[in-house]
């Protein structure tokens, strides 16, 4: 039976791919471990997987470290929420009015083109090394990502679909509920996923540049004392937080996407 | 074997007059004066322009015609002659730059609840099942959820999609999606039904079957239909009257009464002598316009 043959071939291909991935990871870690054990100099600048894992284990048992993680997450989450709310409010203002959208579009394009990470020092000038400065910095960054994502979603709505729904008797509110919102859900989630990674990044960068707690502060002070294991372990923890939240969003979005072809 | 055709003269001739001349002496309507009550759609000297990248361009000009209640009107013309513009004007999706459009005795100035529109392209909501797509217009019209779904079920059954209630549009074929659109529009029983080349994307067999089904569905409530097509055979097979439009800017070139028995069996009709004769005489007229449109491109 051809179907079974096909799925067998596919399975063996999948196994090969998996084997290669594991092989590459192990090879990379082994090479890293080898580099780190070559001399004290190398150990200082690249550390080693063993040390990084050890560091992580120490951290997990250390309430002070959890305090740093809590600070970073607080900044990222508050900034994220604020940014999403600001973006959605802007969408609600811009989307229904072609005139305002047209008027605002060059300003939005200019602001979007700014290298926004480089704005971090400004936020620290304005709001000090406080929680606020990080929250506003995170929010300023991701509100643009979400705003652009959702506006693009609205622009891609088929005008025929809108006309048809209006002809079927939909009021303005019906259109929002039955056409606009379902149409932008996918765009909203993809920008939410993208912007969470940016929210963490922005929180860490903000801390790195000026703060007394948080993972960014840990990384910055480890940099001063040449502790590569802490820098790398810190990066690892940020990556884990990014992936965990991303998976959560995928999980939340899935039931809303059941109408799509897979 | 009498072919009752009133051949329109040159484009400048009064189309309305031709239409009425054609009407007299026809079937059950014979002798009945064309009172305004019996007129479902009336366009008077309508002009519609668009401003595009290459400046202003006139889509249709000097268009006047009437459609009686319950009449099945088809409009043929070369591509780009503004046929679709006619429908957006009648539906209230757009307004004329000159002239007036009246539907069911009222001047059109927006979308009306009594008008249904079936587009050439797919317009179903992809995130709604077939059943929900059909139920939605009824919900918009204030029916309860239960009532709307019951009605939607019966309409889906009527278009032969009982088994596909729970399917999403992407799981249906093009023909099935078209049938869902038709069910969704007919479910609220519009008195005027506008169709913009609805079957042009379907294969020939599916198309003939769907035209047949459409005639059966139309026969139930007899809405006034304006059906746009570029296919002359389709136009004649479906219609009580065929309007022929000129190449851009679109004007009405001719108005033909199709005096074929109803109910019609479209799969057979193509071989009917009378049908062939009507087709021949309209084509004589249309050919020059098709060539002109072709040269414009």
Coordinates of C-alpha atoms in Angstrom, one line a residue, chain B residues 52-263:
Chain B
X52 CA -8.1 56.0 -11.5
X53 CA -4.4 56.3 -12.0
X54 CA -4.9 57.5 -15.6
X55 CA -7.4 60.1 -14.8
X56 CA -11.2 59.9 -14.9
X57 CA -12.9 57.2 -16.8
X58 CA -16.5 56.6 -17.5
X59 CA -17.7 53.1 -16.6
X60 CA -21.3 53.5 -17.8
X61 CA -23.2 56.3 -19.4
X62 CA -26.7 57.1 -20.4
X63 CA -28.1 53.9 -19.1
X64 CA -31.8 53.6 -18.7
X65 CA -33.9 50.5 -18.2
X66 CA -36.6 49.0 -16.1
X67 CA -37.2 45.6 -14.7
X68 CA -40.6 44.4 -13.7
X69 CA -41.3 42.5 -10.5
X70 CA -40.5 38.9 -10.9
X71 CA -38.6 39.4 -14.1
X72 CA -35.4 37.5 -14.8
X73 CA -33.1 40.0 -16.6
X74 CA -29.7 39.1 -17.8
X75 CA -27.1 41.6 -18.9
X76 CA -24.4 40.6 -21.4
X77 CA -21.6 42.7 -22.8
X78 CA -17.9 42.6 -23.6
X79 CA -15.5 42.5 -20.6
X80 CA -14.9 45.8 -19.0
X81 CA -18.1 47.4 -20.2
X82 CA -19.4 48.3 -16.7
X83 CA -21.8 45.4 -16.2
X84 CA -20.7 45.0 -12.6
X85 CA -21.0 48.7 -12.0
X86 CA -24.7 48.4 -12.8
X87 CA -25.1 46.0 -9.9
X88 CA -23.2 48.0 -7.4
X89 CA -25.5 51.0 -8.2
X90 CA -28.7 48.9 -7.9
X91 CA -27.5 47.4 -4.6
X92 CA -26.6 50.8 -3.1
X93 CA -22.9 49.9 -2.7
X94 CA -22.2 52.9 -4.9
X95 CA -24.1 56.0 -6.1
X96 CA -24.5 57.3 -9.7
X97 CA -22.7 60.5 -10.7
X98 CA -25.7 61.4 -12.8
X99 CA -29.2 60.0 -13.2
X100 CA -31.4 58.1 -10.7
X101 CA -31.6 54.5 -9.6
X102 CA -34.9 53.4 -8.0
X103 CA -35.5 50.0 -6.4
X104 CA -39.0 48.9 -5.3
X105 CA -40.3 52.4 -5.8
X106 CA -37.6 54.1 -3.7
X107 CA -34.5 56.0 -4.8
X108 CA -31.4 54.1 -3.8
X109 CA -29.1 55.8 -1.3
X110 CA -27.5 53.0 0.5
X111 CA -27.8 49.3 1.1
X112 CA -31.3 47.9 1.3
X113 CA -32.6 45.0 3.2
X114 CA -34.7 43.7 0.4
X115 CA -31.8 43.2 -2.1
X116 CA -29.6 40.2 -2.3
X117 CA -26.2 40.2 -4.1
X118 CA -24.2 37.2 -5.2
X119 CA -20.6 38.0 -6.2
X120 CA -18.4 36.5 -8.8
X121 CA -15.7 35.8 -6.2
X122 CA -16.1 33.9 -3.0
X123 CA -17.4 36.1 -0.2
X124 CA -18.2 33.6 2.5
X125 CA -16.7 34.2 5.9
X126 CA -13.9 31.6 6.1
X127 CA -14.1 31.3 9.9
X128 CA -17.8 30.3 9.8
X129 CA -19.2 26.9 8.9
X130 CA -21.6 26.6 6.0
X131 CA -24.6 26.6 8.4
X132 CA -23.3 29.7 10.2
X133 CA -22.7 31.5 7.0
X134 CA -26.3 30.9 5.9
X135 CA -27.7 31.7 9.4
X136 CA -25.8 35.0 9.7
X137 CA -27.9 37.2 7.4
X138 CA -31.0 36.0 9.3
X139 CA -29.4 36.8 12.6
X140 CA -28.6 40.3 11.3
X141 CA -32.3 40.6 10.5
X142 CA -33.2 39.9 14.1
X143 CA -34.1 36.2 14.0
X144 CA -33.3 34.2 17.1
X145 CA -30.4 31.9 16.9
X146 CA -32.6 28.8 16.9
X147 CA -34.9 30.2 14.2
X148 CA -32.0 31.3 12.0
X149 CA -30.3 27.9 12.2
X150 CA -33.5 26.0 11.5
X151 CA -34.1 28.1 8.4
X152 CA -30.4 27.9 7.4
X153 CA -30.6 24.1 7.6
X154 CA -33.6 24.0 5.4
X155 CA -31.9 26.2 2.8
X156 CA -28.8 24.2 2.8
X157 CA -30.9 21.1 2.2
X158 CA -32.6 22.9 -0.7
X159 CA -29.3 23.6 -2.4
X160 CA -28.2 20.0 -1.7
X161 CA -25.7 20.6 1.0
X162 CA -27.4 18.9 4.0
X163 CA -24.3 16.8 4.7
X164 CA -22.0 19.8 4.7
X165 CA -23.6 22.0 7.4
X166 CA -20.5 21.8 9.7
X167 CA -17.9 22.3 6.9
X168 CA -15.8 25.4 6.7
X169 CA -15.6 27.1 3.2
X170 CA -12.1 25.8 2.6
X171 CA -13.4 22.3 2.9
X172 CA -15.9 22.8 0.1
X173 CA -15.5 22.9 -3.6
X174 CA -16.0 26.1 -5.6
X175 CA -19.5 24.9 -6.7
X176 CA -20.5 24.1 -3.2
X177 CA -19.3 27.4 -1.9
X178 CA -21.3 29.1 -4.5
X179 CA -24.4 27.1 -3.4
X180 CA -23.8 28.2 0.2
X181 CA -23.7 31.8 -1.0
X182 CA -26.9 31.4 -2.9
X183 CA -28.6 29.8 0.1
X184 CA -27.3 32.6 2.4
X185 CA -28.8 35.2 0.1
X186 CA -32.1 33.5 -0.7
X187 CA -32.7 32.6 2.9
X188 CA -33.9 36.1 3.7
X189 CA -36.1 36.1 0.6
X190 CA -34.9 39.3 -1.1
X191 CA -37.4 40.8 -3.6
X192 CA -34.5 41.8 -5.8
X193 CA -31.6 39.5 -6.5
X194 CA -28.4 40.7 -8.1
X195 CA -25.9 38.2 -9.5
X196 CA -22.5 39.2 -10.8
X197 CA -21.2 36.4 -13.1
X198 CA -21.8 34.0 -10.2
X199 CA -21.0 30.8 -12.1
X200 CA -18.1 32.0 -14.3
X201 CA -15.4 30.3 -12.2
X202 CA -17.1 26.9 -12.4
X203 CA -16.6 24.1 -14.9
X204 CA -19.1 23.8 -17.7
X205 CA -21.1 20.8 -16.3
X206 CA -21.4 22.2 -12.8
X207 CA -22.4 25.5 -14.2
X208 CA -25.3 24.1 -16.3
X209 CA -26.6 22.2 -13.3
X210 CA -26.3 25.2 -11.1
X211 CA -28.1 27.4 -13.6
X212 CA -30.9 24.8 -13.6
X213 CA -31.0 24.8 -9.8
X214 CA -31.1 28.5 -9.8
X215 CA -34.1 28.6 -12.0
X216 CA -35.9 26.2 -9.7
X217 CA -35.1 28.2 -6.6
X218 CA -36.1 31.4 -8.4
X219 CA -39.4 29.9 -9.3
X220 CA -40.4 29.6 -5.6
X221 CA -40.5 33.3 -4.7
X222 CA -39.9 34.9 -8.1
X223 CA -37.7 37.7 -7.0
X224 CA -36.7 40.2 -9.7
X225 CA -33.2 39.1 -10.9
X226 CA -30.5 41.0 -12.6
X227 CA -27.9 38.5 -13.7
X228 CA -24.6 39.6 -15.2
X229 CA -22.7 37.3 -17.5
X230 CA -20.5 37.4 -20.5
X231 CA -21.8 34.1 -21.7
X232 CA -24.6 34.6 -24.2
X233 CA -25.9 31.1 -23.9
X234 CA -26.2 31.4 -20.2
X235 CA -27.9 34.8 -20.6
X236 CA -30.6 33.5 -23.0
X237 CA -31.1 30.2 -21.1
X238 CA -31.9 31.9 -17.8
X239 CA -33.6 35.1 -18.9
X240 CA -37.0 36.6 -19.6
X241 CA -35.1 39.5 -21.1
X242 CA -31.5 40.0 -22.2
X243 CA -29.9 43.4 -22.2
X244 CA -26.8 43.8 -24.4
X245 CA -24.3 46.4 -23.4
X246 CA -21.7 48.3 -25.5
X247 CA -18.0 48.3 -25.0
X248 CA -16.6 50.9 -22.6
X249 CA -18.1 53.3 -21.7
X250 CA -21.1 50.9 -21.2
X251 CA -24.4 51.8 -22.7
X252 CA -27.4 49.7 -23.5
X253 CA -27.3 48.5 -27.1
X254 CA -30.2 46.2 -27.2
X255 CA -33.1 44.8 -25.2
X256 CA -34.4 41.4 -26.2
X257 CA -37.4 39.4 -25.1
X258 CA -36.6 35.7 -24.7
X259 CA -39.8 34.0 -25.5
X260 CA -39.0 30.5 -24.3
X261 CA -41.3 28.2 -22.3
X262 CA -40.8 27.9 -18.5
X263 CA -39.9 25.7 -16.7

